[in-house]
Short mmCIF file of C-alpha atoms and ligand atoms in Angstrom, two decimals:
data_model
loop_
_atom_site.label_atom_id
_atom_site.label_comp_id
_atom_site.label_asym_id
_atom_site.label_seq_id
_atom_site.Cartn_x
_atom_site.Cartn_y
_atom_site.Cartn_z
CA UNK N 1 13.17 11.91 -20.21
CA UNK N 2 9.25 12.31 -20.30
CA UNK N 3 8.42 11.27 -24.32
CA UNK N 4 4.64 12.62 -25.89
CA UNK N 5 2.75 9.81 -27.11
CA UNK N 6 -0.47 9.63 -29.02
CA UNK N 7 -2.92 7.91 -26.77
CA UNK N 8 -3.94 4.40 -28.49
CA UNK N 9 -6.96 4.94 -30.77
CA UNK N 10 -8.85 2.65 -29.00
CA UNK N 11 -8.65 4.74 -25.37
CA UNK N 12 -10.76 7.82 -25.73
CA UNK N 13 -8.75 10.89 -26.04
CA UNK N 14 -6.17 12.57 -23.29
CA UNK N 15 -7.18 14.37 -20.84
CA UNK N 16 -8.59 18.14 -21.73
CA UNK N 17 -7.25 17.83 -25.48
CA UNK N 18 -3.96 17.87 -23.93
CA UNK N 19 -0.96 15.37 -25.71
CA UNK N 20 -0.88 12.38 -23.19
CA UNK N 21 2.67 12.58 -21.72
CA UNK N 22 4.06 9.86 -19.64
CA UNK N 23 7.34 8.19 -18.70
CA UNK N 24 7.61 4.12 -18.44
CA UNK N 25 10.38 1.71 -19.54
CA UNK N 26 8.30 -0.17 -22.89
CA UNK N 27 5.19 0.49 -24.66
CA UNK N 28 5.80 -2.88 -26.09
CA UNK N 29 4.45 -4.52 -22.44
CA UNK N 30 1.43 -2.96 -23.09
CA UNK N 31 -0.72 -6.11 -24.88
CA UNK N 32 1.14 -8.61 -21.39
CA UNK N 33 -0.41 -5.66 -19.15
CA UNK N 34 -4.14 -5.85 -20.05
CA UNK N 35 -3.91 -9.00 -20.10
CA UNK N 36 -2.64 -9.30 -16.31
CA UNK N 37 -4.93 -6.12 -15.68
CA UNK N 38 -7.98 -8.09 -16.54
CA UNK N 39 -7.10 -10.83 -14.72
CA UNK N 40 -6.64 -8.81 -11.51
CA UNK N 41 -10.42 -7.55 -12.50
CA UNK N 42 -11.69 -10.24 -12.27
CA UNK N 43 -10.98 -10.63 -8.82
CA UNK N 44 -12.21 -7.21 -8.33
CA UNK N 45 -15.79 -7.20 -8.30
CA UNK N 46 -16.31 -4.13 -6.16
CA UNK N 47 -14.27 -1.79 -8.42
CA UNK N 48 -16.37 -3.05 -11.09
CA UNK N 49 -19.46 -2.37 -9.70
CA UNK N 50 -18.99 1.14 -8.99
CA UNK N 51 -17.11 1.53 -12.51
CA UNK N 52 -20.19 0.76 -14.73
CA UNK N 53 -21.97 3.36 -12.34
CA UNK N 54 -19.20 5.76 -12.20
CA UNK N 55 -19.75 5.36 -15.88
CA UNK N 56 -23.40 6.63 -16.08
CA UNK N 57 -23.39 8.89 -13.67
CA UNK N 58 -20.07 10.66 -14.28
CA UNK N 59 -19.48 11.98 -10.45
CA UNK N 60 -15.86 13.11 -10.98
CA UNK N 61 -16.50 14.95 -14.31
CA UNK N 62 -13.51 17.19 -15.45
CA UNK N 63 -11.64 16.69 -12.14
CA UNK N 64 -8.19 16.47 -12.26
CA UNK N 65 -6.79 13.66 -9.55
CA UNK N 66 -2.95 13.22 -9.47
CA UNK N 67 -2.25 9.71 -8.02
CA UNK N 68 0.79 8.86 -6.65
CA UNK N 69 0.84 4.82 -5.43
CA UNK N 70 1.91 1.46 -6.66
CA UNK N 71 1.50 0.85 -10.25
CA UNK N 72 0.50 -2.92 -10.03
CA UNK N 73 -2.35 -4.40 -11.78
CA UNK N 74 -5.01 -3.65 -9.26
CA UNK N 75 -3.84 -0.02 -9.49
CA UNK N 76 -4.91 -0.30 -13.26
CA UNK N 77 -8.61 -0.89 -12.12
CA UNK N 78 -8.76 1.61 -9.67
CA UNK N 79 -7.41 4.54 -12.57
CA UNK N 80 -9.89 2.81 -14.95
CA UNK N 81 -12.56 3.57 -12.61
CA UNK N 82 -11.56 6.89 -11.69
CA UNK N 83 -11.34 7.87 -15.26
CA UNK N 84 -14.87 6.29 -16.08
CA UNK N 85 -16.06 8.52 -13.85
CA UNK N 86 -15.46 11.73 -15.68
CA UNK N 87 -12.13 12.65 -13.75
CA UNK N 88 -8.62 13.32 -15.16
CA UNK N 89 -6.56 11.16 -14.46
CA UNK N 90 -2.63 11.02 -14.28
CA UNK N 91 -0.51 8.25 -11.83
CA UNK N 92 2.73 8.18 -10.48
CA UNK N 93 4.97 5.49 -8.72
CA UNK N 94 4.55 5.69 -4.93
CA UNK N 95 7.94 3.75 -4.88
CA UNK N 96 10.93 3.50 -6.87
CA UNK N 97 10.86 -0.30 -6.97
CA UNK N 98 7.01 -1.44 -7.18
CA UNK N 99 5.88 -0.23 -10.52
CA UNK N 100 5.17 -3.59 -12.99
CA UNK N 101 6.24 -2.19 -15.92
CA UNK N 102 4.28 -4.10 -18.45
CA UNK N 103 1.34 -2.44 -16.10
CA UNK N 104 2.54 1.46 -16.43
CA UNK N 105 2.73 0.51 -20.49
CA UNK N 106 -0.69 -0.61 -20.62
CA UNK N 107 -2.13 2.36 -18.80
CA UNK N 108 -1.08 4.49 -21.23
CA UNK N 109 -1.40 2.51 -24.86
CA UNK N 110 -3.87 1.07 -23.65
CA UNK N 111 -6.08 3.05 -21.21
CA UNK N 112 -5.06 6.54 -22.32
CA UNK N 113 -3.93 7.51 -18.53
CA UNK N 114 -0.88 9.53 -18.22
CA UNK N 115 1.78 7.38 -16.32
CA UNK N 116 5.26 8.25 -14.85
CA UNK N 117 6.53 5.10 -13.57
CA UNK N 118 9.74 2.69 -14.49
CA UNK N 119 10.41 0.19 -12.03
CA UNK N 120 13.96 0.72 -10.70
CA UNK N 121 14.05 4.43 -11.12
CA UNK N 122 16.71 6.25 -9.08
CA UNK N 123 15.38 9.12 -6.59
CA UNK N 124 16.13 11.70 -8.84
CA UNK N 125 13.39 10.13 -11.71
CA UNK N 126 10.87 9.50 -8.85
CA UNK N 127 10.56 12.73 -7.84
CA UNK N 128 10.73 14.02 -11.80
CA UNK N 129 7.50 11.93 -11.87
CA UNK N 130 6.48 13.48 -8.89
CA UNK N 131 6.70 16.90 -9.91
CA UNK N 132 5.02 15.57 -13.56
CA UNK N 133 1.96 14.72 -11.81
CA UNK N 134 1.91 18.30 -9.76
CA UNK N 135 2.33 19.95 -12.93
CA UNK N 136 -1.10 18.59 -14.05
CA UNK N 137 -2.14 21.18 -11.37
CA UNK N 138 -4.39 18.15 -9.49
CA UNK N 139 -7.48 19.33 -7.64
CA UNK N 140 -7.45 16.23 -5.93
CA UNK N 141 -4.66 13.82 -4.50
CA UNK N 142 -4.07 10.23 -3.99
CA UNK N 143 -1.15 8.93 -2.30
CA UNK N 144 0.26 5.73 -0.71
CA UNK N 145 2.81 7.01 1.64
CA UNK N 146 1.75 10.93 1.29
CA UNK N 147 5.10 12.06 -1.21
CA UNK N 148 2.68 13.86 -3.75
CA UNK N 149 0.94 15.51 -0.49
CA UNK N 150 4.18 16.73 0.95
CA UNK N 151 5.96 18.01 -2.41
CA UNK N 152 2.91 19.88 -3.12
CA UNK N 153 3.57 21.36 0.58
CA UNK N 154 7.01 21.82 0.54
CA UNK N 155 7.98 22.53 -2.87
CA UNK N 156 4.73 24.44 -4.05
CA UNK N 157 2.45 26.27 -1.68
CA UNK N 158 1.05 28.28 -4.48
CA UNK N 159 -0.44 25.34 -5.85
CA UNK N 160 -1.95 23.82 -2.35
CA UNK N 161 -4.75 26.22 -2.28
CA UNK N 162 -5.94 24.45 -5.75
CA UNK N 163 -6.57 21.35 -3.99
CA UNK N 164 -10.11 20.44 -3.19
CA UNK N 165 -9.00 17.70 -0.77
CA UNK N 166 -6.87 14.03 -0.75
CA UNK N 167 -6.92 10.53 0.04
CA UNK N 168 -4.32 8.63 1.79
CA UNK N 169 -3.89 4.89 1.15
CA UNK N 170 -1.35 3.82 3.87
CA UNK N 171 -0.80 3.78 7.88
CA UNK N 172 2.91 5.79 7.41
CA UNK N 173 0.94 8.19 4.86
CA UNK N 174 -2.01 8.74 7.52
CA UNK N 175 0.81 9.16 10.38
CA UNK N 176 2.89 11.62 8.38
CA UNK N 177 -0.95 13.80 7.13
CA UNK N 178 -1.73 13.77 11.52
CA UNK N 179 1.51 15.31 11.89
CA UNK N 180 1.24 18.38 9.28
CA UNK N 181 -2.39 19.09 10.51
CA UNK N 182 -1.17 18.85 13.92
CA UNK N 183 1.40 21.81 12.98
CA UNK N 184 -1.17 23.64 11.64
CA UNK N 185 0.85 22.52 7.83
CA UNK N 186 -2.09 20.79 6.21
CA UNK N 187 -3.69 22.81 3.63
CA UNK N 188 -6.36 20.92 2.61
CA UNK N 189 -8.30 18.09 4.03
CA UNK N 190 -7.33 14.22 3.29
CA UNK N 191 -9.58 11.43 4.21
CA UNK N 192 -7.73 8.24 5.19
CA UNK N 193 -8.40 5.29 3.48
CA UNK N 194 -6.63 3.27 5.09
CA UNK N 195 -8.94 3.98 8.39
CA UNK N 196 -11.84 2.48 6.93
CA UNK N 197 -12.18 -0.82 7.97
CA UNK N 198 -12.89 -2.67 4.94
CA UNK N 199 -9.27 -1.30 4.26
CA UNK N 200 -6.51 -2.04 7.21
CA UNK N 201 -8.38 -5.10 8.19
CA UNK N 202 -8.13 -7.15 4.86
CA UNK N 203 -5.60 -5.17 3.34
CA UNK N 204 -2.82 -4.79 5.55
CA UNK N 205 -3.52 -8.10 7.64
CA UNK N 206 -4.45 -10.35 5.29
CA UNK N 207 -3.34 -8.59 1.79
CA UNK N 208 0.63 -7.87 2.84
CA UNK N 209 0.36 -11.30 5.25
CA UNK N 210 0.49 -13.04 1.93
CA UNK N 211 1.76 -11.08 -0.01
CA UNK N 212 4.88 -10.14 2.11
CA UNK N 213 5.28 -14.16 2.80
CA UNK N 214 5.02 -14.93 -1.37
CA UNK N 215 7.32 -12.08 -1.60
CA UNK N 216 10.14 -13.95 0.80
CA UNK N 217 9.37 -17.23 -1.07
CA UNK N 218 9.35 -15.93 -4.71
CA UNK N 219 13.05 -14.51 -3.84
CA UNK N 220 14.36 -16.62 -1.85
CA UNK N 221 12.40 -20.16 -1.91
CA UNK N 222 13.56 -21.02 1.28
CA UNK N 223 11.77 -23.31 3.36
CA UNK N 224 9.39 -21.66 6.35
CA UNK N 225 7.80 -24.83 8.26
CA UNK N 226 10.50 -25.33 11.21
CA UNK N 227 12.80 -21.99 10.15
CA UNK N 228 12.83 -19.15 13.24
CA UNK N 229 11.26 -16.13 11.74
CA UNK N 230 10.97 -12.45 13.60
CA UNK N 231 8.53 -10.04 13.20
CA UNK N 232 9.44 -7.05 14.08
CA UNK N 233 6.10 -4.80 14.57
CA UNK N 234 2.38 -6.51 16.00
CA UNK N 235 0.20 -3.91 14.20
CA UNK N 236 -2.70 -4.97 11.28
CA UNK N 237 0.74 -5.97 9.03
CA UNK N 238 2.72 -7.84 11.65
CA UNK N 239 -0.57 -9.93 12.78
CA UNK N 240 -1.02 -10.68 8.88
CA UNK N 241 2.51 -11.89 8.71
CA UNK N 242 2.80 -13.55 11.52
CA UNK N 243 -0.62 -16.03 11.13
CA UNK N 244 0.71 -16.70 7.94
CA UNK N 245 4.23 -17.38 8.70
CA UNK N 246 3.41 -19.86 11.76
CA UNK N 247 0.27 -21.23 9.34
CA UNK N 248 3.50 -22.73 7.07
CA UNK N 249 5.27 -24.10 10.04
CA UNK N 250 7.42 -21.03 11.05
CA UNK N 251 8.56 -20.44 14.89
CA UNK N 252 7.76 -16.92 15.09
CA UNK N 253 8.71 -14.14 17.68
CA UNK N 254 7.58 -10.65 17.58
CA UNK N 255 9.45 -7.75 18.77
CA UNK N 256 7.18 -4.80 19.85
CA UNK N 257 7.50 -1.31 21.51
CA UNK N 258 3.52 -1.32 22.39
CA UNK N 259 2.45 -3.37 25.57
CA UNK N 260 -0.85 -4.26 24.20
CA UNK N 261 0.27 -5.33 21.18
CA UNK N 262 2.62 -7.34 22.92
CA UNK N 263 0.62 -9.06 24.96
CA UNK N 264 -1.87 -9.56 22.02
CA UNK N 265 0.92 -11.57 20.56
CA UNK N 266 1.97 -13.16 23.14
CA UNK N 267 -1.81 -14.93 23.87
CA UNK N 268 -1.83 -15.71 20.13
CA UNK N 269 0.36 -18.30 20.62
CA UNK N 270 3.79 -16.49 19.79
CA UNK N 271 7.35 -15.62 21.45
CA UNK N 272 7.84 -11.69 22.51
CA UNK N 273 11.20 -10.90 22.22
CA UNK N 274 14.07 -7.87 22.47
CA UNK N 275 15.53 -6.96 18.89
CA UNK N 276 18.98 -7.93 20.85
CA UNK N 277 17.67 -11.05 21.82
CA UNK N 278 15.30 -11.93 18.84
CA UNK N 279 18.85 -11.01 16.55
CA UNK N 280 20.73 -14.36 16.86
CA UNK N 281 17.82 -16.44 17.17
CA UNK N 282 16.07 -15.59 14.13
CA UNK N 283 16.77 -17.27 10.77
CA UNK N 284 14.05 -14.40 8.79
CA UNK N 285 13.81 -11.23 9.73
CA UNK N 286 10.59 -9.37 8.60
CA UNK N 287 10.06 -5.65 9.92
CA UNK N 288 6.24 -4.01 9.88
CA UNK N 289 6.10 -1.16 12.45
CA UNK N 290 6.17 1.96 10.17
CA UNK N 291 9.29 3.09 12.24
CA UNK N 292 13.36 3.23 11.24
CA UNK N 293 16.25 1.32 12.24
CA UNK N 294 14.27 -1.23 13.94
CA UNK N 295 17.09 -3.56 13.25
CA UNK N 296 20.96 -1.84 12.89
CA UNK N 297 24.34 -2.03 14.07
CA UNK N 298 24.58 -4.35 17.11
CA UNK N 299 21.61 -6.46 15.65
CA UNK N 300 23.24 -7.25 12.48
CA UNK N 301 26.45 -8.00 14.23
CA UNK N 302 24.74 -10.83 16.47
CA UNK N 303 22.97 -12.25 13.67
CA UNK N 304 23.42 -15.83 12.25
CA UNK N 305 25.15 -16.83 9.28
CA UNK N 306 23.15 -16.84 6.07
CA UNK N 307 20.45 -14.45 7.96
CA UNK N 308 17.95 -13.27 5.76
CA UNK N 309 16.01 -9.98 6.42
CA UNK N 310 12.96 -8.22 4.65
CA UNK N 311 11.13 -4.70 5.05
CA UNK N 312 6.94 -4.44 4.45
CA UNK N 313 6.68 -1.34 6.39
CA UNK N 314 6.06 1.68 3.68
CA UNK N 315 9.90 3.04 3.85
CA UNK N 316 12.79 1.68 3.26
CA UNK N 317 13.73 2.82 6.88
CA UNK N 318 13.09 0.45 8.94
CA UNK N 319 16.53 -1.91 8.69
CA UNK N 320 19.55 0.55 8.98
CA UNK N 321 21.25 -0.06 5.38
CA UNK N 322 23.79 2.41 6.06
CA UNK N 323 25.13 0.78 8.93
CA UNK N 324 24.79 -2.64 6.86
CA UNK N 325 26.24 -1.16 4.09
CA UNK N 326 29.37 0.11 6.20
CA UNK N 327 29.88 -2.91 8.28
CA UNK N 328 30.38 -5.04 4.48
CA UNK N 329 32.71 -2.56 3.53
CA UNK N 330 31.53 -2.84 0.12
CA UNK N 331 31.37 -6.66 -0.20
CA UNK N 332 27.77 -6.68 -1.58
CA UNK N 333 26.56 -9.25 -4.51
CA UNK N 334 23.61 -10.19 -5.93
CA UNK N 335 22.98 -13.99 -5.08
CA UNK N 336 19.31 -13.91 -6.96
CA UNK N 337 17.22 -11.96 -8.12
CA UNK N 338 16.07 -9.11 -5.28
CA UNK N 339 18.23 -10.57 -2.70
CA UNK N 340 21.55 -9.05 -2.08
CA UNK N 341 24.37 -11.02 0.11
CA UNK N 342 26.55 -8.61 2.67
CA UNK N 343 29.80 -10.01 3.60
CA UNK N 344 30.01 -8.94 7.24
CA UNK N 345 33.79 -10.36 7.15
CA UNK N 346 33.33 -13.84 9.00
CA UNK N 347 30.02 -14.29 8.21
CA UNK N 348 26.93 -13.52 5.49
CA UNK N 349 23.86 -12.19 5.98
CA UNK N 350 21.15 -11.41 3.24
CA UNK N 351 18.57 -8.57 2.19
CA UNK N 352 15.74 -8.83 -0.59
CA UNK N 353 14.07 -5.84 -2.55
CA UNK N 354 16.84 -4.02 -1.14
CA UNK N 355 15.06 -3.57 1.88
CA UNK N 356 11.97 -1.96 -0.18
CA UNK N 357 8.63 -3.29 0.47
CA UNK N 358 9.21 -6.82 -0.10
CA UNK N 359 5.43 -7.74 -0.85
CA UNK N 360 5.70 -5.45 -3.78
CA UNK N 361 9.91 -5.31 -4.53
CA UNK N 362 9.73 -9.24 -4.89
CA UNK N 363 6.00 -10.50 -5.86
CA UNK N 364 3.22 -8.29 -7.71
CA UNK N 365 1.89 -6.93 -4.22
CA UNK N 366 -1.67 -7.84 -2.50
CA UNK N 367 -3.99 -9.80 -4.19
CA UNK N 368 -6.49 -8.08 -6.12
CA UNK N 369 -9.59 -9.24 -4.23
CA UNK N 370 -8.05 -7.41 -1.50
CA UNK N 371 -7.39 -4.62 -3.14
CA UNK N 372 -10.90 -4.65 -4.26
CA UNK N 373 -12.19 -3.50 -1.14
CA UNK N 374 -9.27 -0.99 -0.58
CA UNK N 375 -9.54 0.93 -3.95
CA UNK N 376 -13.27 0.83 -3.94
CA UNK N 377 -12.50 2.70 -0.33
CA UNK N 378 -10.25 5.38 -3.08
CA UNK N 379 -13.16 5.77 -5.25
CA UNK N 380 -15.83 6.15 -3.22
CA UNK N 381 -13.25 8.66 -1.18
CA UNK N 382 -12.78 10.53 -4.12
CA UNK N 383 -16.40 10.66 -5.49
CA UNK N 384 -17.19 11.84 -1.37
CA UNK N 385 -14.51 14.70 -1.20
CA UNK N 386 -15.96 16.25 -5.06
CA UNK N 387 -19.45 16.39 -3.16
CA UNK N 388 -18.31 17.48 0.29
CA UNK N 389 -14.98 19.26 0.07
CA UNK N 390 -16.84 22.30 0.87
CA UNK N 391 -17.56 21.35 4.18
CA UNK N 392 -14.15 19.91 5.16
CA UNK N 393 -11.74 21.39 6.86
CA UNK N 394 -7.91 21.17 6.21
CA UNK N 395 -7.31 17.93 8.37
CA UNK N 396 -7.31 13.98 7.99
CA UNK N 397 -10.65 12.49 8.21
CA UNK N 398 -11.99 8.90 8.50
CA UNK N 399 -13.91 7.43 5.97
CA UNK N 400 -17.61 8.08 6.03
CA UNK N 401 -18.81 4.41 7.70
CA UNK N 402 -21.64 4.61 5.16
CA UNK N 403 -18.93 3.95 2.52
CA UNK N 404 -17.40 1.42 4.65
CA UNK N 405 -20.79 -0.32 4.48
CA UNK N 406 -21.14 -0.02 1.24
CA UNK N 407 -17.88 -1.46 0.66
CA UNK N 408 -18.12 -4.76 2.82
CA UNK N 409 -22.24 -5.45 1.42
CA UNK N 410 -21.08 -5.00 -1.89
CA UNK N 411 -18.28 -7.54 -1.47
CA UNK N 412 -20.39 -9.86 0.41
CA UNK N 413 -22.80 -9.50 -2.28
CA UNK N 414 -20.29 -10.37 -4.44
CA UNK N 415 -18.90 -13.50 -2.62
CA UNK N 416 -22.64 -14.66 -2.67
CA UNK N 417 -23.14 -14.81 0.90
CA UNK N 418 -26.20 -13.02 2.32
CA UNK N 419 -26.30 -11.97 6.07
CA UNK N 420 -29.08 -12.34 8.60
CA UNK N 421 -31.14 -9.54 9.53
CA UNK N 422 -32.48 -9.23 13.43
CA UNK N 423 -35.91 -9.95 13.74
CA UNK N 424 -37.75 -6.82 15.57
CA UNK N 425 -38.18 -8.33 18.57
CA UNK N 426 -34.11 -8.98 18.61
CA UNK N 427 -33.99 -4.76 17.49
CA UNK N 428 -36.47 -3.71 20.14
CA UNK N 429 -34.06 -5.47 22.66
CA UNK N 430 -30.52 -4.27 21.84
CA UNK N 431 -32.01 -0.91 21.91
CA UNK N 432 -33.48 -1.48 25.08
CA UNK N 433 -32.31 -0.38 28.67
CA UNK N 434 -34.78 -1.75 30.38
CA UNK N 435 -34.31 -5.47 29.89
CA UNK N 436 -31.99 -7.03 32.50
CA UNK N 437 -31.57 -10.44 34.38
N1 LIG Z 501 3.74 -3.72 2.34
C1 LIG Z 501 2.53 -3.24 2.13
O1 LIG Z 501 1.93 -3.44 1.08
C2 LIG Z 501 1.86 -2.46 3.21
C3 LIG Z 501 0.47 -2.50 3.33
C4 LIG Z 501 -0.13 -1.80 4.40
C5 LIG Z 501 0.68 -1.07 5.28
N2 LIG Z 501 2.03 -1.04 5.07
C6 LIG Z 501 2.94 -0.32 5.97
O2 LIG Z 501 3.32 -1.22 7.02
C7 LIG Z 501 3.67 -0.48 8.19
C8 LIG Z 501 2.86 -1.01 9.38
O3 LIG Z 501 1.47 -0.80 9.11
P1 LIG Z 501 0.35 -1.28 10.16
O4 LIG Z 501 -0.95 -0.95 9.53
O5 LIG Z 501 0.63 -2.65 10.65
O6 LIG Z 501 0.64 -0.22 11.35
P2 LIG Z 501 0.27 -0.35 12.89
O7 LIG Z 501 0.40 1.01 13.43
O8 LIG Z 501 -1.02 -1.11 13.03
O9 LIG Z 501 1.42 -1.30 13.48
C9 LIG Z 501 2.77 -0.93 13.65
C10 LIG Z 501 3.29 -1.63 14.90
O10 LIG Z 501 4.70 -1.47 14.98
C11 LIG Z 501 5.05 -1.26 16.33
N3 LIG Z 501 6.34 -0.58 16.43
C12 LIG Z 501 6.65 0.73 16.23
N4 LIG Z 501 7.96 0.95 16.42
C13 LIG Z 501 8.51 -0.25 16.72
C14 LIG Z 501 9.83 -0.67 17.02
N5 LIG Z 501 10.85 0.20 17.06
N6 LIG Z 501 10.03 -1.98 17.27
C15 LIG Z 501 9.02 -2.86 17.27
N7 LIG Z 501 7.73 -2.52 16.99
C16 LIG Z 501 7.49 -1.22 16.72
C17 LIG Z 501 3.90 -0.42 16.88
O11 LIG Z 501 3.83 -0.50 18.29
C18 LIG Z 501 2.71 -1.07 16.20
O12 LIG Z 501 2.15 -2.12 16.97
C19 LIG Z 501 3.39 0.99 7.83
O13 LIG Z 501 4.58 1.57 7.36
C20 LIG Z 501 2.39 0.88 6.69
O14 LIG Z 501 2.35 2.03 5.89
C21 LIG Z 501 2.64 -1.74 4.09
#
């Protein structure tokens, strides 16, 4: 299944001499792919930034990084960058069902980085690509949803010790990386991107908001403004959601295990419901919390006619299919494009991206100037751990807040906007204790 291509004479040459092998659906996307690619970098003025110096300076020189996240346009950039700065660079799909395909062609006619990615691939394939990426032998490792991380640990130990450290895009990924270290599993450390805040405040609130609403629309192109939607899940994705949602006229209710969270919602203006009561009231059903079977059995049963649900939580957990799929008894059809109708036997209910992350099963993901700030998190992550991995232990780490800094001036810089600066006798205050009433 894996075909050896000659890298495009315009990319420089593969990786270490090596033949540049990869795995996508068309080599013929490739000339639609840079052209989305630059778009998206255009929107991505971060990335950029630290590209042209990644470019003279060269801090990931000869490093091998194995990737494994969404191959969308932004993604593109980020492997641009990472190869401009010296490193080696090869990219799998963090999902079976997010890769743009004309995206994976370009990166590898194009771009000359070794790709494994076809939108659609069965579990079987994804974990071929997987195990393609692992072959490379990576010294470092970049994962949305931590699948490279935990193959490496599960499948081959002999190879963890070769790993100077990771980075971890996601909240599931960062959740699943505090659980091995907390066994003692981790081998090596990971920083979390997604901690930093110039990630999980933009990215997941504002980045899936949209993106998980155009996602809905694109597939469905119902009508929000009056329709009852439920949010299952008030963390950084549910809040983006849900602003959005009741921005386009949506009644929304959130369903949440967290009292804080709940509470947060409920003073932001929303309902707070029970999955068993929030099931046939809702018209949408959108699920964020990272968690599994957050909606099943007895909630699908109580459900409305023509009910339409959606996952943007990382795994396709978090709506029991099984149980959906058994209670149709095989009366499943496609009704559009990424939405699938389930014939409960008296009444229909609906599921788009197949319950994959909808934001990026049924639209083209966040928006790149979102991404921006996230991926220039990755490379500045990655350029960190070459430096420092010496000094890290094998567990998950934040990102340093001087790249989190970095990140936000450089976008502001970007945007235009310049900040205020306190004047000394403001400084001399705040770091006073002696001032009082
Ligand atoms: N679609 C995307 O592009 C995208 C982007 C970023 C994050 N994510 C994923 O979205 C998910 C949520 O991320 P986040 O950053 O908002 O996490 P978070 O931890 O901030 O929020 C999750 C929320 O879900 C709640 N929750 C957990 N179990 C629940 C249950 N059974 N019922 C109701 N609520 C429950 C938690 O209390 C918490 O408030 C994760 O899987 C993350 O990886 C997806």
């Amino acid at each position: 299944m894996t075909e050896t291509i000659p890298a495009a004479s315009a990319a420089p040459g593969p990786p270490s001499g090596r033949s540049l092998s990869a795995d996508v659906a068309d080599l013929e996307l490739a000339a639609e792919g840079v052209r989305r690619i630059e778009w998206a970098e255009r929107e991505m003025p971060v990335l950029r930034l630290i590209r042209e110096r990644f470019e003279r300076e060269r801090p990931l020189a000869g490093v091998r990084i194995g990737a494994c996240l969404h191959v969308t346009t932004e993604t593109a950039n980020l492997m641009r960058t990472l190869k401009a700065g010296g490193a080696e660079v090869v990219l799998a799909a963090s999902n079976p069902l997010s890769t743009k395909d004309d995206v994976a062609a370009a990166l590898v006619a194009e771009y000359g980085i070794a790709t494994f990615a076809r939108r659609g691939e069965d579990r079987d394939t994804y974990y071929a690509h997987l195990n393609a990426v692992a072959d490379t032998r990576p010294q470092i490792t970049m994962d949305d949803g931590c699948d490279l991380v935990s193959l490496l640990h599960a499948e081959r130990p002999g190879q963890v010790t070769e790993v100077l450290a990771g980075t971890e895009e996601t909240t599931t990924g960062v959740i699943r990386l505090k659980a091995m270290a907390a066994d003692g599993a981790l081998g090596f450390p990971v920083v979390a991107v997604n901690e930093a805040l110039t990630k999980h405040l933009f990215d997941n609130r504002y980045g899936t908001g949209q993106s998980t609403v155009d996602g809905i629309l694109r597939a469905t192109n119902i009508l929000l403004a009056g329709r009852n939607v439920v949010i299952a899940g008030y963390g950084w994705v549910g809040r983006g959601i849900a602003s959005r949602m009741n921005g386009m006229g949506a009644h929304v209710a959130i369903v949440e295990v967290d009292p804080v969270r709940a509470l947060e919602a409920l003073m932001d203006g929303f309902r707070v419901m029970t999955a068993a009561d929030a099931a046939p009231w809702g018209e949408l059903f959108v699920t964020a919390t990272g968690n599994l079977n957050v909606f099943r059995r007895e909630h699908f049963a109580a459900m409305r006619e023509g009910a339409i649900m959606a996952n943007s939580g990382h795994f396709d957990a978090e709506l029991d299919l099984k149980a959906l799929r058994e209670m149709a008894e095989g009366h499943v059809r496609d009704v559009r494009e990424n939405v699938q109708e389930f014939d409960l036997g008296g009444k229909k209910v609906n599921l788009i991206a197949e319950g994959r992350l909808v934001n990026l099963g049924a639209a083209e993901g966040h928006p790149a100037a979102v991404m921006d700030m996230s991926f220039a998190n990755q490379a500045l992550s990655a350029e960190y751990v070459v430096e420092h991995h010496a000094e890290l232990e094998p567990r998950v780490y934040v990102v340093p807040e001087a790249i989190d800094a970095e990140v936000a001036r450089l976008k502001l810089a970007a945007l235009g906007i310049t900040l205020d600066d306190m004047t000394p006798e403001q400084r001399a205050y705040v770091s006073s204790w002696q001032h009082g009433t």
